[in-house]
Coordinates of C-alpha atoms in Angstrom, one line a residue:
M1 CA 27.2 235.9 211.9
K2 CA 28.7 237.1 215.1
L3 CA 32.4 238.2 215.2
R4 CA 33.0 235.5 217.8
N5 CA 31.7 232.8 215.5
K6 CA 33.8 234.2 212.6
L7 CA 36.9 234.2 214.7
S8 CA 36.2 230.7 216.0
I9 CA 35.7 229.2 212.6
F10 CA 38.9 231.0 211.3
I11 CA 40.9 229.8 214.3
I12 CA 39.6 226.2 214.1
L13 CA 40.4 225.9 210.3
T14 CA 43.8 227.5 210.8
I15 CA 44.7 225.1 213.6
L16 CA 43.4 222.1 211.7
F17 CA 45.3 223.1 208.6
F18 CA 48.6 223.7 210.3
G19 CA 48.0 220.7 212.5
F20 CA 47.7 218.6 209.4
L21 CA 50.9 220.1 208.0
A22 CA 52.6 219.4 211.4
V23 CA 51.6 215.8 211.4
L24 CA 52.7 215.4 207.7
F25 CA 56.1 217.0 208.5
V26 CA 56.5 214.9 211.6
Y27 CA 55.7 211.7 209.6
I28 CA 58.2 212.6 206.9
E29 CA 60.9 213.6 209.3
T30 CA 60.3 210.7 211.7
K31 CA 60.4 208.2 208.8
S32 CA 63.7 209.8 207.5
A33 CA 65.2 209.9 211.0
L34 CA 64.2 206.3 211.8
L35 CA 65.4 205.0 208.4
H36 CA 68.8 206.7 208.9
Q37 CA 69.0 205.3 212.5
E38 CA 68.0 201.9 211.2
E39 CA 70.8 202.0 208.5
N40 CA 73.3 203.0 211.2
N41 CA 72.1 200.2 213.4
L42 CA 72.5 197.7 210.6
I43 CA 76.0 198.8 209.9
A44 CA 76.8 198.7 213.6
L45 CA 75.2 195.3 213.9
S46 CA 77.1 194.0 210.9
S47 CA 80.4 195.4 212.3
L48 CA 79.7 193.9 215.7
K49 CA 79.1 190.5 214.2
A50 CA 82.2 190.8 212.0
R51 CA 84.4 191.8 215.0
G52 CA 83.0 188.9 217.1
V53 CA 83.6 186.3 214.4
N54 CA 87.1 187.7 213.8
N55 CA 87.9 187.3 217.5
I56 CA 86.8 183.7 217.4
F57 CA 88.9 183.2 214.2
D58 CA 91.9 184.8 216.0
S59 CA 91.7 182.1 218.6
G60 CA 91.9 179.4 215.9
K61 CA 94.8 181.2 214.1
N62 CA 96.7 181.5 217.4
L63 CA 96.2 177.8 218.2
V64 CA 97.7 176.5 214.9
K65 CA 100.5 179.1 215.2
I66 CA 101.4 177.7 218.7
I67 CA 101.1 174.1 217.6
S68 CA 103.3 174.7 214.5
K69 CA 106.2 175.7 216.8
E70 CA 106.0 172.6 219.1
D71 CA 109.2 170.5 219.1
F72 CA 107.4 167.2 218.8
I73 CA 105.9 168.4 215.5
L74 CA 109.3 169.4 214.1
D75 CA 110.9 166.1 215.2
Y76 CA 108.0 164.1 213.7
L77 CA 108.2 165.8 210.3
K78 CA 112.0 165.5 210.2
N79 CA 111.6 161.7 210.6
D80 CA 113.5 162.0 213.9
P81 CA 110.5 161.4 216.2
V82 CA 110.8 161.3 219.9
L83 CA 107.1 160.4 220.0
G84 CA 105.2 157.9 217.9
E85 CA 102.0 158.7 216.0
E86 CA 99.8 157.8 218.9
E87 CA 101.8 160.1 221.2
V88 CA 101.6 162.9 218.6
T89 CA 97.9 162.4 218.3
R90 CA 97.5 162.5 222.1
H91 CA 99.5 165.8 222.2
L92 CA 97.3 167.3 219.4
N93 CA 94.2 166.3 221.5
H94 CA 95.6 168.2 224.4
F95 CA 95.4 171.4 222.4
N96 CA 91.6 170.8 221.9
V97 CA 90.8 171.5 225.6
S98 CA 87.4 173.0 225.0
G99 CA 86.4 170.6 222.3
L100 CA 85.9 173.3 219.7
Y101 CA 87.8 171.5 217.0
S102 CA 86.4 168.4 215.3
S103 CA 89.9 167.6 214.0
I104 CA 93.5 168.8 214.3
Y105 CA 95.9 167.3 211.8
I106 CA 99.4 167.5 210.3
M107 CA 99.9 167.5 206.5
S108 CA 103.0 166.7 204.6
T109 CA 104.3 169.1 201.9
S110 CA 102.5 166.9 199.3
G111 CA 99.1 167.4 200.9
I112 CA 98.7 164.0 202.6
T113 CA 97.3 163.9 206.2
L114 CA 100.0 162.2 208.3
V115 CA 98.5 162.4 211.8
S116 CA 95.0 163.5 212.9
T117 CA 92.8 163.5 216.0
D118 CA 90.1 162.2 213.6
P119 CA 91.5 158.9 212.3
S120 CA 89.3 159.1 209.2
F121 CA 91.5 162.0 207.9
V122 CA 94.7 160.1 208.0
G123 CA 96.2 159.2 204.6
K124 CA 93.7 161.5 202.8
D125 CA 95.0 163.9 200.1
Y126 CA 93.7 167.5 200.7
S127 CA 96.3 169.2 198.5
F128 CA 93.4 170.8 196.5
R129 CA 92.3 172.9 199.5
D130 CA 93.2 176.6 199.6
Y131 CA 94.2 176.3 203.3
F132 CA 96.9 173.8 202.3
K133 CA 98.1 175.7 199.3
K134 CA 98.4 178.9 201.3
S135 CA 100.2 177.2 204.2
I136 CA 102.7 175.3 202.0
S137 CA 103.5 178.7 200.4
G138 CA 104.3 180.0 203.9
E139 CA 101.0 181.9 204.6
P140 CA 98.6 181.2 207.4
W141 CA 95.0 180.9 206.2
V142 CA 91.4 180.6 207.3
D143 CA 88.8 178.9 205.1
A144 CA 85.3 177.4 205.2
A145 CA 84.1 174.3 203.4
V146 CA 82.0 171.2 203.6
G147 CA 84.4 168.4 204.4
I148 CA 84.7 165.7 201.7
T149 CA 85.4 163.2 204.4
S150 CA 83.1 164.3 207.2
K151 CA 80.5 165.8 205.0
K152 CA 80.2 168.5 207.6
V153 CA 80.8 172.2 207.3
G154 CA 83.7 173.6 209.3
Y155 CA 86.2 176.5 209.5
Y156 CA 89.7 175.5 208.7
F157 CA 92.7 177.2 210.3
S158 CA 96.1 176.4 208.8
H159 CA 99.7 177.5 209.5
P160 CA 102.9 176.5 207.9
I161 CA 105.3 174.3 209.9
L162 CA 108.8 175.8 209.5
S163 CA 112.1 174.0 210.2
K164 CA 114.9 175.6 212.1
E165 CA 116.3 176.6 208.8
N166 CA 113.0 178.4 208.1
E167 CA 111.9 176.0 205.4
V168 CA 108.2 174.8 205.1
I169 CA 108.2 171.1 206.0
G170 CA 104.5 170.7 206.5
A171 CA 101.2 172.3 207.6
I172 CA 99.1 172.1 210.8
I173 CA 95.4 172.4 210.3
A174 CA 92.6 172.8 212.9
K175 CA 89.0 172.3 211.8
M176 CA 86.7 174.3 214.1
S177 CA 83.2 173.0 214.5
P178 CA 80.8 175.8 213.4
G179 CA 78.8 175.8 216.6
L180 CA 80.7 178.5 218.4
V181 CA 80.7 180.9 215.5
H182 CA 77.1 180.2 214.6
D183 CA 75.9 180.5 218.2
F184 CA 77.5 183.9 218.5
F185 CA 76.3 185.0 215.1
S186 CA 72.7 183.9 215.9
S187 CA 72.8 185.9 219.2
I188 CA 71.6 189.5 219.6
D189 CA 68.6 188.7 217.4
G190 CA 65.4 190.2 218.7
D191 CA 64.5 191.5 215.3
N192 CA 63.6 190.4 211.8
T193 CA 67.1 191.2 210.3
I194 CA 68.5 188.3 208.3
K195 CA 72.2 187.8 209.0
M196 CA 74.6 185.8 206.9
I197 CA 78.3 184.8 206.7
T198 CA 79.6 184.4 203.1
D199 CA 82.9 183.3 201.6
S200 CA 84.9 185.3 199.1
E201 CA 82.7 184.1 196.2
G202 CA 79.5 185.3 197.9
V203 CA 78.3 181.8 198.9
V204 CA 76.4 181.8 202.3
V205 CA 78.2 179.6 204.8
F206 CA 75.8 180.3 207.6
S207 CA 72.6 182.3 208.2
N208 CA 69.9 182.7 210.8
D209 CA 67.6 181.9 207.9
N210 CA 68.4 178.2 207.1
S211 CA 66.9 178.5 203.6
R212 CA 69.8 180.8 202.6
I213 CA 72.7 178.5 203.5
Y214 CA 74.8 177.5 200.5
K215 CA 73.0 180.0 198.3
S216 CA 75.1 182.7 196.5
L217 CA 74.3 186.4 196.9
Y218 CA 74.2 186.7 193.1
R219 CA 74.4 184.5 190.1
L220 CA 77.9 183.1 190.0
S221 CA 80.0 183.4 186.9
K222 CA 81.3 180.3 185.1
D223 CA 84.8 181.1 186.5
S224 CA 83.5 181.2 190.0
L225 CA 81.6 177.9 189.6
D226 CA 84.7 176.3 188.2
F227 CA 86.7 177.7 191.0
L228 CA 84.4 176.2 193.7
K229 CA 84.2 172.9 191.8
D230 CA 88.0 172.8 191.6
K231 CA 88.4 173.5 195.3
R232 CA 85.6 171.0 196.1
R233 CA 84.4 173.6 198.6
Y234 CA 80.7 172.6 198.5
E235 CA 81.0 169.3 196.7
G236 CA 77.6 167.8 195.8
I237 CA 75.7 171.0 196.7
G238 CA 73.8 173.0 194.0
I239 CA 74.6 176.7 194.4
Y240 CA 71.5 178.9 193.6
S241 CA 71.3 182.7 193.6
L242 CA 69.5 184.8 196.2
G243 CA 68.8 187.5 193.6
Y244 CA 71.2 190.3 194.5
D245 CA 72.4 190.5 190.9
D246 CA 71.0 194.1 190.4
L247 CA 73.3 195.4 193.2
N248 CA 76.3 194.6 191.1
I249 CA 78.2 193.8 194.3
K250 CA 81.9 193.1 194.1
L251 CA 82.9 191.6 197.4
A252 CA 86.6 192.2 196.6
S253 CA 85.9 196.0 196.7
V254 CA 84.4 195.9 200.2
E255 CA 87.2 196.9 202.5
D256 CA 85.2 197.8 205.6
S257 CA 81.4 198.2 205.5
R258 CA 79.0 199.2 202.7
L259 CA 75.2 199.7 202.6
F260 CA 73.0 199.1 199.6
N261 CA 69.3 199.8 198.9
F262 CA 67.6 197.6 196.4
F263 CA 64.2 196.3 195.3
D264 CA 63.8 192.5 195.6
K265 CA 62.0 191.3 192.5
N266 CA 61.2 188.0 194.1
T267 CA 59.4 189.3 197.2
K268 CA 58.5 192.7 195.6
E269 CA 59.9 194.5 198.6
E270 CA 62.4 197.4 199.3
K271 CA 65.4 196.1 201.3
I272 CA 68.5 197.4 202.9
I273 CA 71.7 195.3 202.6
T274 CA 74.9 195.8 204.6
I275 CA 78.2 194.0 203.8
T276 CA 81.1 194.0 206.2
H277 CA 84.5 192.5 205.5
I278 CA 85.8 190.4 208.3
D279 CA 89.3 191.8 208.8
N280 CA 91.6 190.5 205.9
L281 CA 89.9 187.1 205.8
P282 CA 87.9 185.7 202.9
F283 CA 84.6 186.2 204.8
F284 CA 81.9 188.8 204.9
V285 CA 79.0 189.5 207.2
V286 CA 75.8 190.4 205.3
T287 CA 72.6 191.7 206.9
E288 CA 69.3 192.1 205.1
F289 CA 66.5 194.3 206.4
C290 CA 63.0 194.6 204.8
I291 CA 62.0 198.3 204.7
S292 CA 58.3 197.4 205.0
Q293 CA 59.0 196.3 208.6
F294 CA 60.6 199.6 209.2
I295 CA 57.6 201.5 207.6
N296 CA 55.2 199.7 209.9
K297 CA 57.3 200.8 212.8
S298 CA 57.6 204.3 211.4
N299 CA 53.8 204.5 210.8
S300 CA 53.2 203.3 214.4
V301 CA 55.5 206.0 215.8
S302 CA 54.1 208.7 213.5
F303 CA 50.6 207.6 214.4
Y304 CA 51.2 208.2 218.1
I305 CA 53.0 211.5 217.4
G306 CA 50.2 212.6 215.1
L307 CA 47.6 211.6 217.7
L308 CA 49.5 213.7 220.3
V309 CA 49.5 216.6 217.8
L310 CA 45.8 216.2 217.1
M311 CA 44.9 216.0 220.8
S312 CA 47.0 219.1 221.4
A313 CA 45.2 220.8 218.6
V314 CA 41.8 219.9 220.0
V315 CA 42.8 221.1 223.5
A316 CA 44.2 224.3 222.0
I317 CA 40.9 224.8 220.1
F318 CA 38.8 224.4 223.2
L319 CA 41.1 226.7 225.2
I320 CA 41.1 229.3 222.5
L321 CA 37.3 229.2 222.1
Y322 CA 36.9 229.4 225.9
F323 CA 39.2 232.4 226.3
L324 CA 37.9 234.0 223.1
K325 CA 34.4 233.8 224.5
R326 CA 35.6 235.2 227.8
F327 CA 37.6 238.0 226.1
L328 CA 34.8 239.0 223.7
K329 CA 32.1 238.9 226.4
P330 CA 32.3 242.7 227.0
L331 CA 31.2 243.2 223.3
D332 CA 27.7 242.0 224.4
K333 CA 27.7 244.6 227.1
L334 CA 28.8 247.3 224.6
K335 CA 26.0 246.2 222.3
D336 CA 23.4 246.3 225.1
L337 CA 24.6 249.8 226.2
A338 CA 24.4 251.0 222.6
L339 CA 20.8 249.7 222.3
Q340 CA 19.8 251.4 225.6
V341 CA 21.4 254.7 224.5
G342 CA 19.4 254.4 221.3
Q343 CA 16.3 254.1 223.5
E344 CA 17.4 257.3 225.4
N345 CA 18.4 255.4 228.5
F346 CA 21.6 257.1 229.6
D347 CA 21.7 255.9 233.2
N348 CA 23.3 252.5 232.7
K349 CA 27.1 252.5 232.8
L350 CA 29.7 249.9 231.7
D351 CA 32.2 248.5 234.3
I352 CA 34.7 246.5 232.2
K353 CA 38.1 245.9 233.7
T354 CA 40.1 244.0 231.1
G355 CA 43.1 246.3 230.9
D356 CA 42.9 246.4 227.1
E357 CA 41.2 248.2 224.2
L358 CA 37.8 246.9 225.3
E359 CA 38.2 248.7 228.7
D360 CA 39.1 251.9 226.8
L361 CA 36.1 251.4 224.5
S362 CA 33.8 251.0 227.5
K363 CA 35.1 254.2 229.0
A364 CA 34.5 255.9 225.7
F365 CA 30.9 254.5 225.6
N366 CA 30.3 255.8 229.2
Y367 CA 31.7 259.2 228.2
M368 CA 29.5 259.3 225.1
S369 CA 26.5 258.3 227.2
D370 CA 27.2 261.1 229.6
K371 CA 27.6 263.6 226.8
M372 CA 24.4 262.5 225.1
K373 CA 22.5 262.6 228.4
K374 CA 23.7 266.2 229.0
S375 CA 22.9 267.1 225.4
Y376 CA 19.4 265.6 225.7
K377 CA 18.8 267.6 228.9
D378 CA 20.0 270.8 227.2
L379 CA 17.9 270.1 224.2
E380 CA 14.8 269.4 226.4
K381 CA 15.4 272.8 228.2
K382 CA 15.6 274.5 224.8
I383 CA 12.5 272.8 223.6
K384 CA 10.7 273.8 226.7
K385 CA 11.7 277.4 226.4
L386 CA 10.8 277.3 222.7
K387 CA 7.4 275.9 223.6
S388 CA 6.9 278.6 226.2
F389 CA 8.0 281.3 223.7
N390 CA 5.7 279.8 221.0
S391 CA 2.7 279.9 223.4
V392 CA 3.4 283.6 224.2
M393 CA 3.7 284.4 220.5
V394 CA 0.5 282.5 219.7
G395 CA -1.3 284.4 222.4
R396 CA -0.1 287.7 221.1
E397 CA -1.1 286.8 217.6
I398 CA -4.6 286.0 218.8
K399 CA -4.8 289.2 220.7
I400 CA -3.6 291.2 217.8
K401 CA -6.2 289.5 215.6
E402 CA -8.9 290.3 218.0
L403 CA -7.8 294.0 218.1
K404 CA -7.8 294.1 214.3
D405 CA -11.3 292.6 214.2
Q406 CA -12.5 295.2 216.8
L407 CA -11.0 298.1 214.8
A408 CA -12.7 296.8 211.7
K409 CA -16.1 296.8 213.4
N410 CA -15.6 300.3 214.8
K411 CA -15.0 301.7 211.3
K412 CA -18.3 300.4 210.1

């Protein structure tokens, strides 16, 4: 096998071997980098959603805070009304300029609705609601629940109404329709990430996947179920688990954002979960991403990178073989010259201008050829002289023999 072929096979195998290692390394590193980026994107997305929802909630909190300080509210609760109930209701409606609130109402310290922009709320006892209990204790609050009167989910913003003596004399509540929050939460989709808003017990209040609404992240304890039942937060709705039990999530321990990896036994898939606390409110943003979707993306990216590496390797092989053939071409000339020298043809000379060892070798071959040519000429001269000398010697021997034969005859 020619040296060129041996080198070609060695180079091709070497390039293919290290090319395979390069593709494997690129795949592993690409997968790791993309997964890390995806995790960061999920945390960023979860944080973005949490900030946006919190900003919307801030508008609700500010609204009830402003209303709670209105003089007509204080006068009405002190039984010294300047305005009647109709006028109070009209004033409350004025605060619902954008129509974001399905109801704004005033509650007494006993939990009875006194005045409401939704007449069906008037006279109802909502003293069991957390937002009332928090407000009557002097603390503003935000809550989510399915209304027992309207049977519709809403976000409740409450604020204590304080007298001039700084005593709690009632509570003002605004029930925000979920549209604004949910529209914002459903925006910036464009991917297969499942996004959810949960309450403090882990029950999904809203999700871009409707099948998850009013499901709990994990199996609720008896105490949690009793708590929800007592608060009548989701009255008449069965709460079923989404199967995050193995994560052992404690929402109370999530202060900012946390990321979890887990295997979903129901779908038999690896998933990434992020949980972000919405400020200091009893709500959390949860995102769920299926790693198999990421792997498909990673494989696609790795395939194109691997294809690029493979194409580069093929081009490199052709270039190397081309230049190898070109660089080793003088070896054929050296071989031909050696054969000609072996046939005693010393007139051919090599003219190799490569500027490397092959050029030096060709000069050495030319020098050797010249030396051998001179040596052959000298040898031929010596052979010719030797032949001439031998012929003289043979002639003398013949002459001497003839003389000896003549002498022998004369003696007889």
